[in-house]
Coordinates of C-alpha atoms in Angstrom, one line a residue:
Q1 CA 111.6 87.7 105.4
V2 CA 113.6 87.1 102.3
Q3 CA 113.4 90.0 100.2
L4 CA 115.0 91.0 96.9
V5 CA 114.3 94.4 94.9
E6 CA 116.1 95.2 91.6
S7 CA 116.5 98.7 90.3
G8 CA 118.3 100.4 87.5
G9 CA 116.5 99.2 84.6
G10 CA 115.7 102.0 82.2
L11 CA 115.8 103.1 78.3
V12 CA 119.0 103.2 76.7
Q13 CA 120.4 103.3 73.2
P14 CA 122.3 100.7 71.4
G15 CA 125.7 100.4 72.6
G16 CA 125.0 102.1 75.9
S17 CA 125.2 100.5 79.0
L18 CA 123.3 100.2 82.4
R19 CA 123.7 98.9 86.2
L20 CA 121.5 96.6 87.3
S21 CA 121.2 96.2 91.4
C22 CA 119.3 93.7 93.5
A23 CA 119.4 94.6 97.1
A24 CA 118.9 91.6 99.5
S25 CA 117.4 91.4 103.2
G26 CA 116.6 88.9 105.3
F27 CA 119.5 86.6 104.4
T28 CA 123.0 86.9 103.8
L29 CA 123.9 87.3 100.1
D30 CA 127.3 85.6 100.5
D31 CA 125.7 82.2 101.3
Y32 CA 123.1 81.9 98.4
A33 CA 123.3 81.1 95.1
L34 CA 122.3 84.0 93.1
G35 CA 121.3 84.7 89.5
W36 CA 120.0 87.2 86.9
F37 CA 116.8 86.1 84.3
R38 CA 115.1 88.0 81.8
Q39 CA 111.9 87.4 80.2
A40 CA 111.2 89.5 76.8
P41 CA 107.4 89.6 75.7
G42 CA 106.1 86.2 74.0
K43 CA 109.0 84.4 75.1
E44 CA 110.2 82.2 78.4
R45 CA 111.8 83.3 81.1
E46 CA 115.6 82.5 80.4
A47 CA 118.7 82.7 82.8
V48 CA 121.3 85.4 82.1
S49 CA 124.0 85.1 84.6
C50 CA 124.3 83.0 87.9
L51 CA 126.9 82.9 90.6
S52 CA 127.6 80.7 92.9
S53 CA 128.0 81.1 96.8
G54 CA 131.0 82.7 98.1
S55 CA 131.5 80.0 100.4
Y56 CA 131.5 77.6 97.6
S57 CA 133.3 78.8 94.9
G58 CA 131.9 82.1 93.8
S59 CA 132.0 80.7 90.3
E60 CA 129.9 82.6 87.5
H61 CA 128.0 81.7 84.4
Y62 CA 126.9 83.5 81.5
I63 CA 124.8 82.6 78.3
D64 CA 126.5 82.8 74.9
S65 CA 124.6 86.1 73.9
V66 CA 126.0 88.2 76.6
K67 CA 129.1 86.7 77.4
G68 CA 131.8 89.5 77.0
R69 CA 129.3 92.2 77.9
F70 CA 127.4 91.4 81.2
T71 CA 129.4 90.8 84.2
I72 CA 127.6 89.8 87.6
S73 CA 128.9 90.4 90.9
R74 CA 128.0 90.7 94.8
D75 CA 129.1 93.1 97.4
N76 CA 128.9 91.4 100.6
A77 CA 129.2 94.6 102.5
Q78 CA 126.2 96.3 101.1
N79 CA 124.3 92.6 100.5
T80 CA 123.6 93.6 96.9
L81 CA 123.7 91.8 93.7
Y82 CA 124.6 93.8 90.3
L83 CA 124.4 93.0 86.8
Q84 CA 126.6 95.2 84.7
M85 CA 125.3 95.5 81.6
N86 CA 127.6 97.0 78.6
N87 CA 127.4 97.4 74.6
L88 CA 123.2 96.9 74.8
K89 CA 121.8 95.4 72.0
P90 CA 117.8 95.4 71.3
E91 CA 117.7 92.1 71.6
D92 CA 118.5 92.5 75.5
T93 CA 115.1 94.0 76.1
A94 CA 113.2 92.1 78.5
V95 CA 112.0 92.2 82.0
Y96 CA 115.0 91.5 84.3
Y97 CA 114.7 89.6 87.5
C98 CA 117.4 88.4 90.4
A99 CA 116.7 85.6 92.1
A100 CA 118.2 83.7 95.3
D101 CA 118.9 80.1 96.5
E102 CA 120.1 78.8 99.6
V103 CA 121.7 75.6 98.1
G104 CA 124.3 78.0 97.3
V105 CA 125.2 76.1 94.2
A106 CA 122.1 75.8 92.0
L107 CA 122.0 74.9 87.9
C108 CA 121.4 77.9 86.3
A109 CA 117.8 77.7 85.8
S110 CA 114.8 79.2 87.0
A111 CA 113.2 76.3 88.5
Y112 CA 116.4 76.0 90.9
F113 CA 115.6 79.5 92.6
S114 CA 113.6 79.8 95.5
S115 CA 113.8 83.9 95.9
W116 CA 112.5 85.9 93.4
G117 CA 112.5 89.9 93.2
Q118 CA 109.7 91.9 91.4
G119 CA 111.6 92.7 88.1
T120 CA 112.9 95.9 86.3
Q121 CA 112.3 96.7 82.8
V122 CA 115.2 97.1 80.2
T123 CA 114.5 98.7 76.9
V124 CA 117.2 99.1 74.5
S125 CA 116.3 101.0 71.3
S126 CA 117.3 103.7 69.4

């Protein structure tokens, strides 16, 4: 079965860094479109970063608020998706979810992803 399990969330001070991991099983990560999403209290879930399948282009997308601070990457050998988050800000506080879709090239929006992890909490506070 297809499974995604996030880890790496926690409490960090502004300006700090975290790396989120998403371990995949039941499918080959390189064949899927991948994404990181987040949802803050009282707000809609939003796309943070998406990555097309390696067989297509492996191209990346970031929302403006995280561009230059966050990096999405895929380790095919480990079948794991990562989100490196640097220079974290309080507004980055949210539950972060990884997602995948077998189409391989998906629009960077939650409606286009079929498989989801359980989420991991990221809190940025001094």
